[in-house]
């Protein structure tokens, strides 16, 4: 065709069009090769990502098995505690053993497994964000965050290794750690997922640049061909005007040449526009729409079997990857909703615990008030006993004086029978009074025994309350273990509750010891009063004998002297017994004071426990409120 053109300008334009066409074809091959490279990189990324997700699921299941075993052990501890509560067989040693098992064995494994699962979810979210990111400058912070989480996993793995109980447990934890390391290297190691994604983004950008350059070169070729057509038309018009005398054959040849050039140029433009430029522009528009987030965009030219069709298939694979990323984001949002439901369940458990603890506090306060009232009764009874003992001592002194009078009367028996009769009558009256006073003292001692028995019942009630409080602390500890990280502060307070319950149990044991001493002293006082009564009755019998023997004063003088000596000994025993009664009353008063002080201590400890529980519940509520705001931080991978 160049040989038919006689104009240098037209020949140059036609040569430029040929050169532009050659460059266009060459650039088209480059663009297709780069699209093919981007497609291959994307397929490699998809395969790596699928393997990464599968390994992540395996890891999650392995950790879930570890957490489930620990959770089952904690549930068994709760069942044991409930059985102890129903059978009233709980002791401080049993409860401490359960709590030690919970805090030192089961809960650390459960918490470490939960933390590793959370780390895996966060790392998967970072990989999803990495896959969805279209700007290479935004990838470095994601890689840094991924590596930081991988380093953070070392601590929970150490906890799992430290609490492995058998060789099988150690082997299982070692397998989990090895799988985790392999899974991490699959993303961040040399030549793995992160580097492949970056290579894919580079290839994708190069393909976009090649497509843009191809568009520009196509426009240049079309412009050059338009110039050739315009030049040919101008030259044809000039030749027609200048060669009006040329023969019809030459004119026909020129016209045929012009028509052929125009037709060939138009056909070339139409061919290039329809077969290459238009599909490439359509795919570019589809990729822009996908990058903007429109996943409903249709990919054109999928049915073609040439390089353009391969490019369209690569774009379709890219679209499928974006759809999967969106599905993963939806699953992550569902996980956040599940965590919100779990938070609400923990709030309900806290409210139930608050009600139960407040009820225990009310029972403790009621028992403390009853103990105070009982201590006041014991003190009043002890004071009354001491007063009665003084009266009996006075009567015993009077009896001693009477016995001495009888002895004096015995010395003057021969001349004072009438005086002896009077003294005997007086001794009989005094012995009757002493007998009455002894009966009153016996009644007072009986009342004291009943009051001491009431105190023993109150002490038993306090022991029962302390045991219930201890069991409630155990249940609270178990629920705190189920709450995970948020339940650590709750577990500390539950331990304090257990310690307070143990202090209450020790105090009630001391009270029980004191009450046992009071009961022993009371029994001794009862025995002494019985002896006093017997002596007084014997005095009455002696007085009767003296009255009967007044007529036989001569022969009965020695017998009277002997009986008087026995009466003196009896009155001395009465005095000693009354001293014992007074001492026992003083001990009862001291014990009552100890009971009162102990009740005050129990009241103070109960008030302190109530304040600690209230502060703990407020802290837990504040912690759960802050935790409900935390899921917003996890939205970054979804938004990306």
Coordinates of C-alpha atoms in Angstrom, one line a residue, residues 79-378:
X79 CA -21.5 -30.6 91.0
X80 CA -19.3 -31.8 93.9
X81 CA -19.8 -28.5 95.7
X82 CA -23.6 -28.8 95.2
X83 CA -23.6 -32.3 96.5
X84 CA -21.7 -31.2 99.6
X85 CA -24.2 -28.4 100.1
X86 CA -27.1 -30.8 99.9
X87 CA -25.5 -33.3 102.2
X88 CA -24.1 -30.7 104.6
X89 CA -20.8 -32.6 104.3
X90 CA -18.6 -29.6 103.2
X91 CA -15.5 -28.9 105.2
X92 CA -12.9 -26.1 104.8
X93 CA -10.4 -28.7 103.7
X94 CA -12.7 -30.1 101.0
X95 CA -13.6 -26.6 99.8
X96 CA -9.9 -25.5 99.7
X97 CA -9.0 -28.6 97.8
X98 CA -11.7 -27.9 95.2
X99 CA -10.7 -24.2 94.9
X100 CA -7.0 -25.2 94.6
X101 CA -7.9 -27.6 91.8
X102 CA -10.0 -24.9 90.1
X103 CA -7.4 -22.1 90.3
X104 CA -4.2 -24.0 90.0
X105 CA -5.1 -26.7 87.4
X106 CA -8.4 -26.3 85.5
X107 CA -8.9 -22.5 85.2
X108 CA -5.4 -21.6 83.8
X109 CA -5.7 -24.3 81.1
X110 CA -9.2 -23.1 80.2
X111 CA -8.1 -19.4 80.1
X112 CA -5.0 -20.1 78.1
X113 CA -7.0 -22.1 75.5
X114 CA -9.6 -19.3 75.3
X115 CA -6.8 -16.7 74.8
X116 CA -5.2 -18.8 72.0
X117 CA -8.5 -19.2 70.3
X118 CA -9.0 -15.4 70.5
X119 CA -5.5 -14.9 69.0
X120 CA -6.2 -17.2 66.2
X121 CA -9.5 -15.4 65.4
X122 CA -7.7 -12.1 65.4
X123 CA -4.9 -13.4 63.2
X124 CA -7.5 -14.8 60.7
X125 CA -9.2 -11.4 60.7
X126 CA -5.8 -9.8 59.9
X127 CA -5.2 -12.2 57.0
X128 CA -8.8 -11.5 55.7
X129 CA -8.0 -7.8 55.8
X130 CA -4.7 -8.4 54.1
X131 CA -6.5 -10.3 51.3
X132 CA -9.1 -7.6 50.9
X133 CA -6.5 -4.7 50.9
X134 CA -5.8 -3.2 47.4
X135 CA -3.0 -0.8 48.4
X136 CA 0.4 -2.2 49.1
X137 CA 1.4 0.6 51.4
X138 CA -1.4 -0.5 53.9
X139 CA 0.0 -4.0 54.2
X140 CA 3.0 -3.4 56.4
X141 CA 1.0 -2.5 59.6
X142 CA -1.1 -5.6 59.1
X143 CA 2.0 -7.8 58.9
X144 CA 3.4 -6.1 62.1
X145 CA 0.1 -6.7 64.0
X146 CA 0.1 -10.4 62.8
X147 CA 3.7 -11.0 64.1
X148 CA 2.9 -9.3 67.4
X149 CA -0.1 -11.7 68.0
X150 CA 2.1 -14.6 67.0
X151 CA 4.7 -13.5 69.7
X152 CA 1.9 -13.0 72.2
X153 CA 0.9 -16.7 71.9
X154 CA 4.1 -17.8 73.7
X155 CA 2.6 -16.9 77.1
X156 CA -0.5 -19.1 76.9
X157 CA 1.5 -21.9 75.4
X158 CA 3.8 -21.8 78.4
X159 CA 0.8 -22.0 80.7
X160 CA -0.5 -25.1 78.9
X161 CA 2.9 -26.8 79.0
X162 CA 3.3 -26.0 82.7
X163 CA -0.1 -27.5 83.6
X164 CA 0.2 -30.7 81.5
X165 CA -0.5 -33.6 83.9
X166 CA 0.5 -36.6 81.8
X167 CA 2.8 -37.4 78.9
X168 CA -0.3 -37.6 76.6
X169 CA -1.2 -34.0 77.6
X170 CA 2.4 -32.9 76.9
X171 CA 2.3 -34.6 73.5
X172 CA -1.1 -33.0 72.7
X173 CA 0.1 -29.5 73.6
X174 CA 3.3 -30.0 71.7
X175 CA 1.3 -31.0 68.6
X176 CA -0.9 -27.9 69.0
X177 CA 2.2 -25.6 69.3
X178 CA 3.9 -27.2 66.2
X179 CA 0.6 -26.8 64.2
X180 CA 0.4 -23.2 65.3
X181 CA 4.0 -22.4 64.3
X182 CA 3.4 -24.1 60.9
X183 CA 0.2 -22.1 60.5
X184 CA 1.9 -18.9 61.3
X185 CA 4.8 -19.5 58.9
X186 CA 2.3 -20.3 56.1
X187 CA 1.2 -16.7 56.3
X188 CA 4.3 -14.7 57.3
X189 CA 7.2 -17.0 56.2
X190 CA 9.4 -16.5 53.1
X191 CA 7.5 -17.1 49.9
X192 CA 4.2 -17.7 51.7
X193 CA 0.8 -16.1 51.8
X194 CA 1.8 -12.5 52.6
X195 CA 4.6 -12.3 50.0
X196 CA 2.4 -14.0 47.4
X197 CA -0.4 -11.5 48.0
X198 CA 2.0 -8.6 47.6
X199 CA 3.3 -10.2 44.3
X200 CA -0.3 -10.6 43.2
X201 CA -1.0 -6.9 43.9
X202 CA 2.1 -6.0 41.9
X203 CA 1.1 -8.1 39.0
X204 CA -2.5 -6.7 39.2
X205 CA -1.2 -3.2 39.1
X206 CA 1.2 -4.0 36.2
X207 CA -1.8 -5.5 34.4
X208 CA -3.8 -2.3 35.0
X209 CA -0.9 -0.2 33.8
X210 CA -0.5 -2.3 30.7
X211 CA -4.3 -2.1 30.0
X212 CA -4.2 1.7 30.3
X213 CA -1.2 1.9 28.0
X214 CA -3.0 -0.4 25.6
X215 CA -6.0 2.0 25.6
X216 CA -3.7 4.9 24.9
X217 CA -1.9 3.1 22.1
X218 CA -5.2 2.0 20.5
X219 CA -6.4 5.6 20.6
X220 CA -3.1 6.7 18.9
X221 CA -3.5 4.0 16.2
X222 CA -7.0 5.1 15.5
X223 CA -5.9 8.7 15.4
X224 CA -3.1 7.8 13.0
X225 CA -5.4 5.9 10.7
X226 CA -7.9 8.8 10.8
X227 CA -5.0 11.0 9.6
X228 CA -4.2 8.6 6.8
X229 CA -7.9 8.6 5.7
X230 CA -8.1 12.3 5.9
X231 CA -4.8 12.7 3.9
X232 CA -6.0 10.2 1.4
X233 CA -9.3 12.0 0.9
X234 CA -7.5 15.3 0.6
X235 CA -5.0 13.9 -1.9
X236 CA -7.9 12.3 -3.9
X237 CA -9.8 15.5 -4.1
X238 CA -6.6 17.4 -5.2
X239 CA -5.8 14.8 -7.8
X240 CA -9.3 14.9 -9.1
X241 CA -9.3 18.6 -9.5
X242 CA -5.8 18.7 -11.1
X243 CA -6.3 15.6 -13.4
X244 CA -9.6 16.3 -15.1
X245 CA -8.0 15.3 -18.4
X246 CA -6.7 12.0 -17.1
X247 CA -8.3 9.1 -18.7
X248 CA -11.2 7.3 -17.1
X249 CA -9.0 4.2 -16.3
X250 CA -6.5 6.2 -14.2
X251 CA -9.4 7.9 -12.4
X252 CA -11.0 4.5 -11.7
X253 CA -7.7 3.1 -10.4
X254 CA -7.2 6.1 -8.1
X255 CA -10.8 5.9 -6.8
X256 CA -10.4 2.1 -6.2
X257 CA -7.1 2.8 -4.3
X258 CA -8.8 5.4 -2.1
X259 CA -11.8 3.2 -1.4
X260 CA -9.5 0.3 -0.6
X261 CA -7.4 2.4 1.8
X262 CA -10.5 3.8 3.5
X263 CA -12.2 0.4 3.8
X264 CA -9.1 -1.3 5.2
X265 CA -8.5 1.5 7.7
X266 CA -12.2 1.4 8.9
X267 CA -12.1 -2.4 9.1
X268 CA -8.9 -2.3 11.1
X269 CA -10.4 0.3 13.5
X270 CA -13.6 -1.6 13.9
X271 CA -11.8 -4.9 14.4
X272 CA -9.4 -3.5 17.1
X273 CA -12.2 -1.7 18.8
X274 CA -14.6 -4.7 19.0
X275 CA -12.1 -7.5 19.6
X276 CA -9.7 -5.9 22.1
X277 CA -10.4 -2.4 23.3
X278 CA -14.1 -2.7 24.2
X279 CA -13.8 -6.0 26.2
X280 CA -10.7 -4.6 28.0
X281 CA -12.6 -1.4 28.9
X282 CA -15.5 -3.5 30.1
X283 CA -13.3 -5.6 32.3
X284 CA -11.5 -2.5 33.6
X285 CA -15.0 -1.1 34.6
X286 CA -15.9 -4.4 36.2
X287 CA -12.7 -4.4 38.3
X288 CA -13.2 -0.8 39.3
X289 CA -16.7 -1.7 40.5
X290 CA -15.4 -4.7 42.4
X291 CA -12.7 -2.5 44.0
X292 CA -15.5 -0.1 45.0
X293 CA -17.3 -2.9 46.8
X294 CA -20.1 -3.8 44.3
X295 CA -20.0 -7.6 44.3
X296 CA -23.1 -7.8 42.0
X297 CA -21.2 -6.6 39.0
X298 CA -21.1 -9.1 36.1
X299 CA -17.8 -9.9 34.5
X300 CA -17.9 -9.6 30.6
X301 CA -16.3 -11.8 28.0
X302 CA -16.3 -15.0 30.1
X303 CA -17.4 -17.1 27.2
X304 CA -14.4 -16.1 25.0
X305 CA -11.6 -18.6 24.6
X306 CA -8.8 -16.2 23.7
X307 CA -6.5 -14.1 26.0
X308 CA -9.3 -11.7 26.7
X309 CA -11.4 -14.6 28.0
X310 CA -8.6 -15.7 30.3
X311 CA -8.4 -12.2 31.7
X312 CA -12.2 -12.3 32.3
X313 CA -11.9 -15.6 34.1
X314 CA -9.1 -14.1 36.3
X315 CA -11.4 -11.2 37.2
X316 CA -14.2 -13.7 38.0
X317 CA -11.9 -15.6 40.4
X318 CA -11.0 -12.2 42.0
X319 CA -14.7 -11.5 42.4
X320 CA -15.3 -14.9 44.0
X321 CA -12.5 -14.2 46.5
X322 CA -14.1 -10.9 47.5
X323 CA -17.4 -12.7 48.0
X324 CA -15.7 -15.2 50.3
X325 CA -14.1 -12.3 52.2
X326 CA -17.5 -10.7 52.7
X327 CA -18.9 -14.0 54.0
X328 CA -16.0 -14.3 56.5
X329 CA -16.8 -10.8 57.7
X330 CA -20.4 -11.8 58.2
X331 CA -19.3 -14.8 60.2
X332 CA -17.1 -12.6 62.4
X333 CA -20.0 -10.3 63.0
X334 CA -22.0 -13.3 64.1
X335 CA -19.2 -14.3 66.5
X336 CA -19.4 -10.8 68.0
X337 CA -23.1 -11.2 68.5
X338 CA -22.5 -14.5 70.3
X339 CA -20.1 -12.8 72.6
X340 CA -22.7 -10.1 73.4
X341 CA -25.2 -12.9 74.3
X342 CA -22.5 -14.5 76.6
X343 CA -22.0 -11.1 78.3
X344 CA -25.7 -10.8 79.0
X345 CA -25.7 -14.3 80.5
X346 CA -22.8 -13.3 82.8
X347 CA -24.8 -10.3 83.9
X348 CA -27.7 -12.5 84.9
X349 CA -25.4 -14.8 86.9
X350 CA -24.0 -11.8 88.7
X351 CA -27.5 -10.6 89.6
X352 CA -28.4 -14.1 90.9
X353 CA -25.2 -14.1 93.0
X354 CA -26.0 -10.7 94.4
X355 CA -29.4 -11.8 95.6
X356 CA -28.1 -15.0 97.2
X357 CA -25.3 -13.2 99.0
X358 CA -27.6 -10.5 100.3
X359 CA -29.9 -13.2 101.7
X360 CA -26.9 -14.8 103.5
X361 CA -26.0 -11.4 104.9
X362 CA -29.6 -11.0 106.3
X363 CA -29.4 -14.4 108.0
X364 CA -26.0 -13.5 109.4
X365 CA -27.3 -10.2 110.8
X366 CA -30.3 -12.0 112.4
X367 CA -28.0 -14.7 113.9
X368 CA -25.7 -11.9 115.3
X369 CA -28.6 -10.1 116.9
X370 CA -29.8 -13.4 118.5
X371 CA -26.3 -14.0 119.8
X372 CA -26.2 -10.6 121.4
X373 CA -29.6 -11.2 123.1
X374 CA -28.4 -14.6 124.3
X375 CA -25.2 -13.1 125.7
X376 CA -27.2 -10.5 127.6
X377 CA -29.4 -13.3 129.1
X378 CA -26.3 -15.2 130.2

